[in-house]
Amino acid sequence: MTETPQKSPASGPNSTPAELPTQYAPADVEGPLYERWVERGYFEAHAESDKPAHTIVIPPPNVTGSLHLGHAFQHTLMDALTRRKRMQGFEALWLPGMDHAGIATQNKVEQQLAEEGKSRHDLGREEFVDRVWQWKEEYGGKILGQMRRLGDGVDWSRERFTMDEGLSKAVQTIFKRLFDDGLIYRAERIINWCPRCLTAISDIEVEYQDDDGELVSIKYGEGDETLVVATTRAETMLGDTAVAVHPEDERYAHLVGKRIKLPLTDRTIPVVADTHVDPEFGTGAVKVTPAHDPNDFAIGQRHGLESLTVMDERGVITVHGPFEGLDRFEARSTIVAALREQGRIVAEKRPYTHSVGHCSRCRTTIEPRLSMQWWVKAGPLAQAAGDAVRDGRVKIHPEDMSKRYFDWVDNMHDWCISRQLWWGHRIPVWYGPNGEVVCVGPDEQPPGTEAEGWTQDTDVLDTWFSSGLWPFSTLGWPEKTPDLEKFYSTDVLLTGHDIIFFWVARMMMFGLYAMDGEVPFKTIALTGLVRDERGKKMSKSFGNVVDPLDWMDAYGSDAVRFTLARGANPGTDVPIGEDWVQASRNFANKIWNATRFALMNGATVEGPLPDPAEMSATDRWILSRLNATVAEVDAYYDDFQFAKLSDALYHFAWDEVFDWYVELSKTTFMGGGRAAEVSARVLGEVLDVTLRLLHPIVPFVTEALWTTLTGKESVVIADWPTDSGFRDQAAEKEIETVQQVVTEVRRFRSDQGLQPGQRVPARLDLDGTALAAHEAAMRSLLRLQPAGDDFAATASLPVAGATVALDLSGAIDIEAERKRLAKDLAAAEKEKAQATGKLGNEAFLAKAPEKVVDKIRTRLETAEADIVRITAQLERLPKA
């Protein structure tokens, strides 16, 4: 259906059917409706309410971000959960906010400064941070407006930011507590370093991909005391302080404990025996560079080796004259060339594809680097996070995702929380002139001034440190606020399975610690990731990234939401394509048109439902199916089965209500009288409940239609439907029989080439069946005229105990149709013979590729199915 701009439908108590435009125009409806919802405070939650609480906190999007399909997907599901709980009578809080996104935001402002020919160092720390705040106010938070476009029913009065005053106090408080409890410490260790962002990043912020590099084998030592080591990072050999072999490797037993010459340097290094070395891999000897490799660092610790740093923070070589000042990659090729000149290169493999870590934010190859950093002691915190799931206090859904969670928390390393940035929560630790280290809480004064020799640590905290506090810091912690008492623990954390490690585990660790063992959420509902219609990951490099705002502009927000929800199977990735969004738009139009039809035929929600004794079987059938659908949808919601509940609603609304009940009822409405009044009330009830069931997923179109249908204030605050328990199995069986007859006759008409609107004479023998009451409706649906005096049946269909006789003599050229079908049958039989011949030829099968053979098998199956179908059509044709 082509959409044209229309006047917005009235959506209040004074609405009338005449005010509903002929077509639904989402662009005219969505914006005004959303603003009215916010103005009326429908989304606000109140701590003083005596309603039971239901809380969801939004995974805070980056202040630098904009709405992508992943956001739209998860926000749709969170909104649906919250809207339903609100309708069920809960004090439902969906709390919004943003993350300060340390590295990403600092990069944005540094790029801006670079365009002015400046760096952050030109401004100094204080002025640079002020500049970031200015950028945040001017450009940040674009996503918040986009969330409104999507229809997010969040409590905007509670919006938080991970660097607002309250959250800053929470960060300082928990840092101080962890520090005092010995769970935060400072140590020099190997970390992942980004030479572009100039900061440490955690293991989970490193993305690995296969890169083409080179593997070179280098001879160390002289004469009989030589070893060959292989490396992909030749530049790090300048920092080697040992060669390691396995203690039981007899090839090198005579060298263990000796020192050998390190090429290109004037140093000798020891040969050490360490069980970490795999004697079966390569030569069984490995170079040890403790300052530039985590495994080498561990070997160095075990053997008391020196750690030599040979690169600066930008990946530039800092030692050994000929190579000093070279970038790490330039140094790699230069060093290999120098070794080749000395005859030290034993073997070279190029290209050598291997897994290489990259910064997840800027894609730069990361560099393992020995550095003094702040760490969280993960052991006891991670154990508590694992125990909370094991003992059932927190449920993970789907349950099979629990393994990924346990794999992480049960093997968690200490967490590097310091970042060498200026934007973020500065570490609240001060260093004194005599080596003092003092951690300062939020209500404490620094121990001294700079003039007295006191300085604050220059690093800031990892963004995930403050995000880990989100479920309770946003509710006022560390103060004992009414909000915290009412809305904590939160009920559901709905998030992608890809950030179990980044965020979910952090919140579990900090929540249990800060809140004395009270879990931060009762259920972790994990979703998949959105992919394109072929199941491929969305990526700019693939050219398949979709801006959901473009689809919202074209088809409406409801269409995007319904498409995403309909693909949301727990923990499973979600393919999505524009065709599916178009189909969802068509569904919204179908709801609109069906409601217009209902209103024009007097559908009403006034007064109680008529007694079932007054209802037709069609009325009782649809009410029985309605209640079954309510129960089905509730069960799916409670199991986070969004795809199944959306599908159930789609098929109930489109197939059963619009395609069957409305069509079967048309003759009743045309007949008028009490039967029409009863069906009008039933249709009003069905639409009222169906629109309320659909509302959490498609809020805009349902609001416009429900308020017009009922004359009430808003479906946002309407009651959630409940299953009344009404079931009528006899009526359901009766209508199923009607559907069977109509479907079979429609199939026959199609097989005979009749146009859908083409009317033909027919006699319906319905004696002794429950179908007699539905003859008028069936004739209308099947375009069947009454049989006249000159009626001569040319085809007879026995279906479900009834017989439908049709006179096709004036509708089709029977002889021409017989010739057409005979020609099609001959072609199908020829195709079958050819395919059978090839599949029976052993010489052909031995040589032909499997794909070709499969294609011929498919052709044979198709030909056989065509023969069966065409033969049946020929048999049904009237005899000459």
Short mmCIF file of C-alpha atoms in Angstrom, two decimals, residues 22 33 123 171 183 208 252 308 315 325 398 460 462 494 502 520 530 572 577 607 654 695 739 746 751 819 872 879:
data_model
loop_
_atom_site.label_atom_id
_atom_site.label_comp_id
_atom_site.label_asym_id
_atom_site.label_seq_id
_atom_site.Cartn_x
_atom_site.Cartn_y
_atom_site.Cartn_z
CA THR A 22 -7.82 5.95 5.30
CA LEU A 33 2.47 10.52 20.36
CA LEU A 123 46.02 22.87 26.31
CA VAL A 171 33.36 5.48 41.80
CA LEU A 183 41.52 -5.74 46.43
CA TYR A 208 42.23 -10.78 17.20
CA TYR A 252 69.94 -28.62 24.60
CA LEU A 308 64.46 -4.59 29.13
CA GLY A 315 56.13 1.75 19.32
CA GLY A 325 64.24 5.93 16.42
CA PRO A 398 19.21 -19.15 27.72
CA VAL A 460 42.08 7.55 34.90
CA ASP A 462 38.89 2.02 32.76
CA LEU A 494 19.02 -7.75 28.74
CA PHE A 502 33.13 -6.61 29.31
CA PRO A 520 22.57 -6.62 40.82
CA VAL A 530 22.04 -8.42 14.43
CA THR A 572 20.82 -16.46 18.69
CA GLY A 577 16.74 -7.42 5.63
CA GLY A 607 -20.60 -2.86 28.16
CA TRP A 654 -3.48 -11.40 10.47
CA HIS A 695 1.40 -2.56 22.12
CA GLN A 739 -11.58 -23.18 6.97
CA ARG A 746 -9.85 -22.02 -3.18
CA ASP A 751 -5.74 -25.02 -10.07
CA LYS A 819 -4.67 -29.43 -23.69
CA ALA A 872 -4.82 -34.50 -10.11
CA LYS A 879 -15.59 -34.90 -18.39
#
